[in-house]
Amino acid sequence: MNARIAPDTFALVTGGSSGIGRAIAEQLALQGYHLLLVALPGHELEEAAGSLANTTGCRVYTFETDLCRENADMEVAGWVQSLQVPVSVLVNNAGMGYVGSYTDFDHHFYRDLLRINITNLVGITTLMIRELERNQPAYILNLGSMASFFPLPWKTVYAASKAFVFAYSAALREELRTKGISVTVVCPGAVTTSENVRARIEASGRMGMMTALSPGRVAKKSVEGMLRKRKMVLPGISPKFSWYLGRRLPGIVRKVIVKRLLSGKKPD
Ligand SMILES: NC(=O)c1ccc[n+]([C@@H]2O[C@H](COP(=O)([O-])OP(=O)(O)OC[C@H]3O[C@@H](n4cnc5c(N)ncnc54)[C@H](OP(=O)(O)O)[C@@H]3O)[C@@H](O)[C@H]2O)c1
């Protein structure tokens, strides 16, 4: 048995039915974890659960909810508690992205985005901490983005929400150090997941297409980094470049580069 994992424990993965979340769930199952998968109502969740159980032999429980809704965090935590299984990993993966002018989207859209990307992420984490503390070694893996590192017009609210995830993860890591819970944030660039995301990557031009990674590749790096208790995982070239852009380049140079890369997404 892998000494870095608590034996016979479960990993809770939000957005575990497809994309990066499903790929992370698979990597965790291969490491020996059982799975608790949360996603939107629909056939994909059951299909993912059946397939992961068949291919890896792990136990899988599923919960359908919309994480854009208020109180979804409490529903998830209540469901986990009702199962009475030990949980030693929390992966806060579910999230919403977009690209476009700020005024193209209404306040319902931004409120939903903030609920799934921030409010319910913090809520689920808070409600799961005691359970994680009981099942050490424990891990929290949060999905940031290469958009976490500096303000991004045309992805204004998304980038700000991922900057929150980044800062939150780094600070929480320090606080939970003494409780046997390691916190890692992964900040991917473009990852070829849903049709929507693929269309956004294609619209971003050749560079985006060339540097995009598969969910499987990102998941492998993420889980490796998490189990090594890394503070941050930057899978691929784009997030490393973005990190450099955010830390090293003067703001004015960065603004010019970002404008060239993203202003094409702004409708006339
Ligand atoms: N893809 C990228 O290029 C990229 C880059 C950087 C960071 N990220 C971040 O990585 C994470 C995963 O991205 P992804 O592209 O894999 O996502 P995705 O394909 O859009 O969605 C993946 C999962 O999230 C679930 N989900 C979506 N909306 C939900 C909701 N309102 N309530 C509950 N579950 C919901 C989906 O459930 P269903 O299957 O039921 O719909 C699915 O299981 C996000 O936090 C994203 O911001 C992605």
mmCIF file of C-alpha atoms and ligand atoms in Angstrom:
data_model
loop_
_atom_site.group_PDB
_atom_site.id
_atom_site.type_symbol
_atom_site.label_atom_id
_atom_site.label_comp_id
_atom_site.label_asym_id
_atom_site.label_seq_id
_atom_site.Cartn_x
_atom_site.Cartn_y
_atom_site.Cartn_z
ATOM 1 C CA MET A 1 0.000 0.000 0.000
ATOM 2 C CA ASN A 2 1.181 3.499 -0.872
ATOM 3 C CA ALA A 3 2.475 5.086 2.389
ATOM 4 C CA ARG A 4 1.334 8.514 1.253
ATOM 5 C CA ILE A 5 -2.351 7.581 1.303
ATOM 6 C CA ALA A 6 -4.691 6.678 4.145
ATOM 7 C CA PRO A 7 -5.756 3.075 3.324
ATOM 8 C CA ASP A 8 -9.400 2.308 2.494
ATOM 9 C CA THR A 9 -10.431 5.939 2.425
ATOM 10 C CA PHE A 10 -12.460 7.966 -0.063
ATOM 11 C CA ALA A 11 -11.694 10.942 -2.282
ATOM 12 C CA LEU A 12 -14.501 13.473 -2.799
ATOM 13 C CA VAL A 13 -14.300 15.001 -6.297
ATOM 14 C CA THR A 14 -16.637 17.804 -7.397
ATOM 15 C CA GLY A 15 -17.305 17.811 -11.127
ATOM 16 C CA GLY A 16 -16.129 14.206 -11.222
ATOM 17 C CA SER A 17 -18.276 13.032 -14.145
ATOM 18 C CA SER A 18 -16.232 14.474 -17.015
ATOM 19 C CA GLY A 19 -13.249 16.622 -18.003
ATOM 20 C CA ILE A 20 -10.390 17.186 -15.581
ATOM 21 C CA GLY A 21 -12.436 16.008 -12.574
ATOM 22 C CA ARG A 22 -13.132 12.597 -14.061
ATOM 23 C CA ALA A 23 -9.484 12.192 -15.051
ATOM 24 C CA ILE A 24 -8.383 13.134 -11.514
ATOM 25 C CA ALA A 25 -10.898 10.651 -10.085
ATOM 26 C CA GLU A 26 -9.358 7.924 -12.247
ATOM 27 C CA GLN A 27 -5.824 8.780 -11.099
ATOM 28 C CA LEU A 28 -6.968 8.704 -7.471
ATOM 29 C CA ALA A 29 -8.665 5.335 -7.944
ATOM 30 C CA LEU A 30 -5.443 3.970 -9.468
ATOM 31 C CA GLN A 31 -3.635 5.112 -6.314
ATOM 32 C CA GLY A 32 -6.070 3.067 -4.197
ATOM 33 C CA TYR A 33 -8.739 5.564 -3.181
ATOM 34 C CA HIS A 34 -12.481 4.898 -3.360
ATOM 35 C CA LEU A 35 -14.539 7.705 -4.890
ATOM 36 C CA LEU A 36 -17.333 10.117 -4.019
ATOM 37 C CA LEU A 37 -18.321 11.914 -7.209
ATOM 38 C CA VAL A 38 -20.480 15.048 -7.383
ATOM 39 C CA ALA A 39 -21.844 16.525 -10.622
ATOM 40 C CA LEU A 40 -24.944 17.941 -12.286
ATOM 41 C CA PRO A 41 -27.971 15.675 -12.625
ATOM 42 C CA GLY A 42 -27.738 13.591 -15.818
ATOM 43 C CA HIS A 43 -26.567 10.312 -17.226
ATOM 44 C CA GLU A 44 -22.854 11.255 -17.351
ATOM 45 C CA LEU A 45 -22.322 10.860 -13.627
ATOM 46 C CA GLU A 46 -23.661 7.303 -13.458
ATOM 47 C CA GLU A 47 -21.796 6.372 -16.616
ATOM 48 C CA ALA A 48 -18.528 7.734 -15.163
ATOM 49 C CA ALA A 49 -19.105 5.955 -11.848
ATOM 50 C CA GLY A 50 -19.798 2.601 -13.543
ATOM 51 C CA SER A 51 -16.816 2.887 -15.805
ATOM 52 C CA LEU A 52 -14.390 3.936 -13.023
ATOM 53 C CA ALA A 53 -15.611 1.136 -10.752
ATOM 54 C CA ASN A 54 -15.199 -1.432 -13.550
ATOM 55 C CA THR A 55 -11.760 -0.333 -14.691
ATOM 56 C CA THR A 56 -10.153 0.279 -11.288
ATOM 57 C CA GLY A 57 -12.159 -1.921 -8.897
ATOM 58 C CA CYS A 58 -12.793 0.979 -6.503
ATOM 59 C CA ARG A 59 -16.085 1.701 -4.696
ATOM 60 C CA VAL A 60 -17.935 4.722 -6.097
ATOM 61 C CA TYR A 61 -20.862 6.723 -4.688
ATOM 62 C CA THR A 62 -22.458 9.598 -6.617
ATOM 63 C CA PHE A 63 -24.406 12.722 -5.719
ATOM 64 C CA GLU A 64 -26.248 14.957 -8.179
ATOM 65 C CA THR A 65 -26.460 18.653 -7.440
ATOM 66 C CA ASP A 66 -26.000 22.026 -9.076
ATOM 67 C CA LEU A 67 -23.050 23.709 -7.361
ATOM 68 C CA CYS A 68 -24.204 27.083 -8.689
ATOM 69 C CA ARG A 69 -27.065 26.916 -6.180
ATOM 70 C CA GLU A 70 -27.038 28.399 -2.704
ATOM 71 C CA ASN A 71 -26.598 25.736 0.009
ATOM 72 C CA ALA A 72 -25.266 23.092 -2.416
ATOM 73 C CA ASP A 73 -22.187 22.976 -0.166
ATOM 74 C CA MET A 74 -24.323 21.871 2.795
ATOM 75 C CA GLU A 75 -26.136 19.280 0.653
ATOM 76 C CA VAL A 76 -22.815 17.759 -0.405
ATOM 77 C CA ALA A 77 -21.465 17.681 3.156
ATOM 78 C CA GLY A 78 -24.759 16.199 4.438
ATOM 79 C CA TRP A 79 -24.612 13.469 1.802
ATOM 80 C CA VAL A 80 -21.009 12.590 2.706
ATOM 81 C CA GLN A 81 -21.916 12.447 6.383
ATOM 82 C CA SER A 82 -24.904 10.182 5.674
ATOM 83 C CA LEU A 83 -22.642 7.660 3.912
ATOM 84 C CA GLN A 84 -20.438 7.282 7.002
ATOM 85 C CA VAL A 85 -17.305 6.529 5.002
ATOM 86 C CA PRO A 86 -13.834 7.903 5.821
ATOM 87 C CA VAL A 87 -12.740 10.723 3.490
ATOM 88 C CA SER A 88 -9.078 11.714 3.209
ATOM 89 C CA VAL A 89 -9.029 13.664 -0.080
ATOM 90 C CA LEU A 90 -11.104 16.627 -1.255
ATOM 91 C CA VAL A 91 -10.787 17.770 -4.878
ATOM 92 C CA ASN A 92 -12.551 21.081 -5.522
ATOM 93 C CA ASN A 93 -12.672 20.779 -9.297
ATOM 94 C CA ALA A 94 -16.113 21.923 -10.504
ATOM 95 C CA GLY A 95 -15.977 25.425 -11.923
ATOM 96 C CA MET A 96 -17.328 27.735 -14.629
ATOM 97 C CA GLY A 97 -15.359 29.727 -17.175
ATOM 98 C CA TYR A 98 -16.101 32.093 -20.060
ATOM 99 C CA VAL A 99 -14.537 34.623 -22.368
ATOM 100 C CA GLY A 100 -16.293 37.787 -23.568
ATOM 101 C CA SER A 101 -17.158 41.388 -22.757
ATOM 102 C CA TYR A 102 -18.145 42.057 -19.161
ATOM 103 C CA THR A 103 -21.507 43.484 -20.233
ATOM 104 C CA ASP A 104 -22.386 40.438 -22.358
ATOM 105 C CA PHE A 105 -23.295 38.502 -19.218
ATOM 106 C CA ASP A 106 -25.942 39.345 -16.635
ATOM 107 C CA HIS A 107 -25.780 39.312 -12.855
ATOM 108 C CA HIS A 108 -27.330 35.808 -12.673
ATOM 109 C CA PHE A 109 -24.398 34.455 -14.666
ATOM 110 C CA TYR A 110 -21.793 36.128 -12.452
ATOM 111 C CA ARG A 111 -23.607 35.103 -9.276
ATOM 112 C CA ASP A 112 -23.647 31.447 -10.453
ATOM 113 C CA LEU A 113 -19.977 31.620 -11.363
ATOM 114 C CA LEU A 114 -19.024 33.008 -7.971
ATOM 115 C CA ARG A 115 -21.102 30.364 -6.185
ATOM 116 C CA ILE A 116 -19.476 27.412 -7.938
ATOM 117 C CA ASN A 117 -15.949 28.851 -8.207
ATOM 118 C CA ILE A 118 -15.758 30.427 -4.741
ATOM 119 C CA THR A 119 -18.687 30.225 -2.297
ATOM 120 C CA ASN A 120 -19.439 26.523 -2.496
ATOM 121 C CA LEU A 121 -15.743 25.649 -2.807
ATOM 122 C CA VAL A 122 -15.055 27.411 0.492
ATOM 123 C CA GLY A 123 -18.231 25.941 2.004
ATOM 124 C CA ILE A 124 -17.431 22.331 1.087
ATOM 125 C CA THR A 125 -13.844 22.745 2.273
ATOM 126 C CA THR A 126 -14.928 24.202 5.611
ATOM 127 C CA LEU A 127 -17.506 21.475 6.168
ATOM 128 C CA MET A 128 -15.028 18.690 5.287
ATOM 129 C CA ILE A 129 -12.023 19.763 7.369
ATOM 130 C CA ARG A 130 -12.843 17.756 10.516
ATOM 131 C CA GLU A 131 -13.422 14.624 8.416
ATOM 132 C CA LEU A 132 -10.090 15.102 6.618
ATOM 133 C CA GLU A 133 -8.300 15.713 9.904
ATOM 134 C CA ARG A 134 -9.585 12.356 11.178
ATOM 135 C CA ASN A 135 -8.160 10.486 8.153
ATOM 136 C CA GLN A 136 -4.532 11.507 7.782
ATOM 137 C CA PRO A 137 -2.542 11.819 5.638
ATOM 138 C CA ALA A 138 -5.192 14.049 4.075
ATOM 139 C CA TYR A 139 -5.127 16.269 1.004
ATOM 140 C CA ILE A 140 -7.070 19.138 -0.556
ATOM 141 C CA LEU A 141 -6.558 19.740 -4.278
ATOM 142 C CA ASN A 142 -8.069 22.983 -5.618
ATOM 143 C CA LEU A 143 -8.474 23.830 -9.298
ATOM 144 C CA GLY A 144 -7.080 27.257 -10.002
ATOM 145 C CA SER A 145 -6.024 28.289 -13.489
ATOM 146 C CA MET A 146 -3.225 30.052 -15.284
ATOM 147 C CA ALA A 147 -5.751 32.926 -15.082
ATOM 148 C CA SER A 148 -5.057 32.987 -11.306
ATOM 149 C CA PHE A 149 -1.916 35.081 -11.620
ATOM 150 C CA PHE A 150 -3.036 38.537 -12.808
ATOM 151 C CA PRO A 151 -6.156 40.465 -13.882
ATOM 152 C CA LEU A 152 -7.526 39.332 -17.247
ATOM 153 C CA PRO A 153 -9.939 41.559 -19.145
ATOM 154 C CA TRP A 154 -12.543 39.565 -21.111
ATOM 155 C CA LYS A 155 -12.247 36.875 -18.459
ATOM 156 C CA THR A 156 -12.674 39.452 -15.693
ATOM 157 C CA VAL A 157 -14.803 37.577 -13.148
ATOM 158 C CA TYR A 158 -13.380 34.133 -13.983
ATOM 159 C CA ALA A 159 -9.776 35.302 -13.530
ATOM 160 C CA ALA A 160 -10.648 37.124 -10.299
ATOM 161 C CA SER A 161 -12.372 33.985 -8.959
ATOM 162 C CA LYS A 162 -9.321 31.868 -9.787
ATOM 163 C CA ALA A 163 -7.035 34.465 -8.139
ATOM 164 C CA PHE A 164 -9.183 33.921 -5.049
ATOM 165 C CA VAL A 165 -8.740 30.134 -5.287
ATOM 166 C CA PHE A 166 -4.982 30.612 -5.565
ATOM 167 C CA ALA A 167 -4.657 32.959 -2.576
ATOM 168 C CA TYR A 168 -7.124 30.910 -0.517
ATOM 169 C CA SER A 169 -5.223 27.668 -1.184
ATOM 170 C CA ALA A 170 -1.830 29.163 -0.304
ATOM 171 C CA ALA A 171 -3.073 30.630 2.981
ATOM 172 C CA LEU A 172 -5.132 27.581 3.964
ATOM 173 C CA ARG A 173 -2.085 25.399 3.365
ATOM 174 C CA GLU A 174 -0.228 27.246 6.107
ATOM 175 C CA GLU A 175 -3.156 27.014 8.534
ATOM 176 C CA LEU A 176 -3.761 23.285 7.970
ATOM 177 C CA ARG A 177 -0.094 22.282 8.080
ATOM 178 C CA THR A 178 -0.354 21.318 11.746
ATOM 179 C CA LYS A 179 -3.579 19.350 11.189
ATOM 180 C CA GLY A 180 -2.088 16.764 8.823
ATOM 181 C CA ILE A 181 -3.882 18.163 5.757
ATOM 182 C CA SER A 182 -1.820 19.237 2.751
ATOM 183 C CA VAL A 183 -3.307 21.818 0.359
ATOM 184 C CA THR A 184 -2.251 21.987 -3.306
ATOM 185 C CA VAL A 185 -3.491 24.312 -6.019
ATOM 186 C CA VAL A 186 -3.204 23.260 -9.663
ATOM 187 C CA CYS A 187 -3.193 26.009 -12.288
ATOM 188 C CA PRO A 188 -3.678 24.531 -15.767
ATOM 189 C CA GLY A 189 -3.616 26.356 -19.082
ATOM 190 C CA ALA A 190 -5.996 25.222 -21.818
ATOM 191 C CA VAL A 191 -7.259 21.659 -21.314
ATOM 192 C CA THR A 192 -9.328 19.905 -23.971
ATOM 193 C CA THR A 193 -12.451 18.966 -22.015
ATOM 194 C CA SER A 194 -16.057 19.890 -22.978
ATOM 195 C CA GLU A 195 -17.227 21.093 -26.410
ATOM 196 C CA ASN A 196 -17.513 24.615 -24.981
ATOM 197 C CA VAL A 197 -13.958 24.632 -23.721
ATOM 198 C CA ARG A 198 -12.655 23.153 -26.982
ATOM 199 C CA ALA A 199 -14.407 25.910 -28.938
ATOM 200 C CA ARG A 200 -12.802 28.545 -26.678
ATOM 201 C CA ILE A 201 -9.365 26.980 -27.177
ATOM 202 C CA GLU A 202 -9.839 26.869 -30.970
ATOM 203 C CA ALA A 203 -10.953 30.516 -30.944
ATOM 204 C CA SER A 204 -7.767 31.449 -29.098
ATOM 205 C CA GLY A 205 -5.703 30.521 -32.183
ATOM 206 C CA ARG A 206 -2.776 28.257 -33.004
ATOM 207 C CA MET A 207 -0.826 28.941 -29.834
ATOM 208 C CA GLY A 208 -3.767 27.858 -27.675
ATOM 209 C CA MET A 209 -4.254 24.685 -29.710
ATOM 210 C CA MET A 210 -0.544 23.825 -29.650
ATOM 211 C CA THR A 211 -0.139 24.231 -25.895
ATOM 212 C CA ALA A 212 -3.476 22.649 -24.835
ATOM 213 C CA LEU A 213 -3.171 19.497 -22.716
ATOM 214 C CA SER A 214 -5.422 16.463 -22.325
ATOM 215 C CA PRO A 215 -7.379 16.066 -19.063
ATOM 216 C CA GLY A 216 -5.448 12.828 -18.417
ATOM 217 C CA ARG A 217 -2.071 14.568 -18.528
ATOM 218 C CA VAL A 218 -3.221 17.367 -16.224
ATOM 219 C CA ALA A 219 -4.775 14.867 -13.815
ATOM 220 C CA LYS A 220 -1.604 12.773 -13.562
ATOM 221 C CA LYS A 221 0.565 15.817 -12.795
ATOM 222 C CA SER A 222 -2.027 17.127 -10.336
ATOM 223 C CA VAL A 223 -2.356 13.930 -8.320
ATOM 224 C CA GLU A 224 1.422 13.393 -8.287
ATOM 225 C CA GLY A 225 1.913 16.961 -7.012
ATOM 226 C CA MET A 226 -0.854 16.562 -4.448
ATOM 227 C CA LEU A 227 0.638 13.340 -3.024
ATOM 228 C CA ARG A 228 4.076 14.987 -2.911
ATOM 229 C CA LYS A 229 2.440 17.796 -0.900
ATOM 230 C CA ARG A 230 3.416 20.457 -3.440
ATOM 231 C CA LYS A 231 2.057 23.949 -2.870
ATOM 232 C CA MET A 232 1.350 24.459 -6.567
ATOM 233 C CA VAL A 233 1.238 22.396 -9.770
ATOM 234 C CA LEU A 234 1.799 24.132 -13.136
ATOM 235 C CA PRO A 235 1.109 21.495 -15.824
ATOM 236 C CA GLY A 236 2.616 22.306 -19.220
ATOM 237 C CA ILE A 237 4.265 25.365 -20.767
ATOM 238 C CA SER A 238 1.406 27.924 -20.722
ATOM 239 C CA PRO A 239 0.880 28.107 -16.948
ATOM 240 C CA LYS A 240 4.645 28.344 -16.377
ATOM 241 C CA PHE A 241 4.774 31.231 -18.868
ATOM 242 C CA SER A 242 1.744 32.821 -17.211
ATOM 243 C CA TRP A 243 3.371 32.502 -13.772
ATOM 244 C CA TYR A 244 6.494 34.192 -15.143
ATOM 245 C CA LEU A 245 4.350 36.912 -16.763
ATOM 246 C CA GLY A 246 2.614 37.578 -13.458
ATOM 247 C CA ARG A 247 5.778 37.657 -11.313
ATOM 248 C CA ARG A 248 8.565 39.009 -13.461
ATOM 249 C CA LEU A 249 7.257 41.304 -16.192
ATOM 250 C CA PRO A 250 6.399 44.969 -15.570
ATOM 251 C CA GLY A 251 2.620 45.542 -15.510
ATOM 252 C CA ILE A 252 2.633 47.653 -18.669
ATOM 253 C CA VAL A 253 4.368 44.929 -20.751
ATOM 254 C CA ARG A 254 2.001 42.316 -19.345
ATOM 255 C CA LYS A 255 -1.035 44.425 -20.266
ATOM 256 C CA VAL A 256 0.132 44.700 -23.872
ATOM 257 C CA ILE A 257 0.691 40.933 -24.135
ATOM 258 C CA VAL A 258 -2.659 40.094 -22.511
ATOM 259 C CA LYS A 259 -4.472 42.586 -24.756
ATOM 260 C CA ARG A 260 -2.947 41.028 -27.869
ATOM 261 C CA LEU A 261 -3.855 37.531 -26.715
ATOM 262 C CA LEU A 262 -7.398 38.234 -25.535
ATOM 263 C CA SER A 263 -8.785 41.366 -27.170
ATOM 264 C CA GLY A 264 -9.775 39.323 -30.232
ATOM 265 C CA LYS A 265 -12.417 37.688 -28.017
ATOM 266 C CA LYS A 266 -14.097 41.056 -27.424
ATOM 267 C CA PRO A 267 -17.129 41.426 -29.696
ATOM 268 C CA ASP A 268 -17.343 44.681 -31.699
HETATM 269 N N1 LIG B 1 -10.627 23.139 -19.274
HETATM 270 C C1 LIG B 1 -9.740 24.095 -19.135
HETATM 271 O O1 LIG B 1 -9.164 24.587 -20.141
HETATM 272 C C2 LIG B 1 -9.382 24.622 -17.777
HETATM 273 C C3 LIG B 1 -8.247 25.423 -17.622
HETATM 274 C C4 LIG B 1 -7.915 25.902 -16.364
HETATM 275 C C5 LIG B 1 -8.685 25.587 -15.265
HETATM 276 N N2 LIG B 1 -9.797 24.806 -15.435
HETATM 277 C C6 LIG B 1 -10.611 24.529 -14.248
HETATM 278 O O2 LIG B 1 -10.679 23.135 -14.062
HETATM 279 C C7 LIG B 1 -11.933 22.761 -13.532
HETATM 280 C C8 LIG B 1 -12.577 21.682 -14.402
HETATM 281 O O3 LIG B 1 -12.656 22.161 -15.723
HETATM 282 P P1 LIG B 1 -13.291 21.281 -16.902
HETATM 283 O O4 LIG B 1 -12.985 21.986 -18.186
HETATM 284 O O5 LIG B 1 -12.916 19.856 -16.734
HETATM 285 O O6 LIG B 1 -14.847 21.471 -16.576
HETATM 286 P P2 LIG B 1 -16.168 21.007 -17.399
HETATM 287 O O7 LIG B 1 -15.765 20.030 -18.451
HETATM 288 O O8 LIG B 1 -16.912 22.212 -17.803
HETATM 289 O O9 LIG B 1 -17.010 20.313 -16.228
HETATM 290 C C9 LIG B 1 -16.491 19.217 -15.613
HETATM 291 C C10 LIG B 1 -17.325 18.742 -14.483
HETATM 292 O O10 LIG B 1 -17.959 19.768 -13.687
HETATM 293 C C11 LIG B 1 -19.331 19.427 -13.519
HETATM 294 N N3 LIG B 1 -20.142 20.631 -13.384
HETATM 295 C C12 LIG B 1 -20.248 21.664 -14.250
HETATM 296 N N4 LIG B 1 -21.128 22.571 -13.784
HETATM 297 C C13 LIG B 1 -21.572 22.087 -12.598
HETATM 298 C C14 LIG B 1 -22.504 22.548 -11.646
HETATM 299 N N5 LIG B 1 -23.135 23.713 -11.813
HETATM 300 N N6 LIG B 1 -22.738 21.801 -10.537
HETATM 301 C C15 LIG B 1 -22.116 20.612 -10.361
HETATM 302 N N7 LIG B 1 -21.209 20.124 -11.230
HETATM 303 C C16 LIG B 1 -20.956 20.845 -12.337
HETATM 304 C C17 LIG B 1 -19.688 18.658 -14.778
HETATM 305 O O11 LIG B 1 -20.844 17.867 -14.516
HETATM 306 P P3 LIG B 1 -21.714 17.253 -15.738
HETATM 307 O O12 LIG B 1 -20.852 16.242 -16.431
HETATM 308 O O13 LIG B 1 -22.863 16.643 -15.027
HETATM 309 O O14 LIG B 1 -22.088 18.401 -16.628
HETATM 310 C C18 LIG B 1 -18.442 17.825 -14.953
HETATM 311 O O15 LIG B 1 -18.436 16.748 -14.045
HETATM 312 C C19 LIG B 1 -12.741 24.051 -13.429
HETATM 313 O O16 LIG B 1 -12.626 24.570 -12.118
HETATM 314 C C20 LIG B 1 -12.062 24.968 -14.421
HETATM 315 O O17 LIG B 1 -12.226 26.347 -14.100
HETATM 316 C C21 LIG B 1 -10.167 24.315 -16.658
#
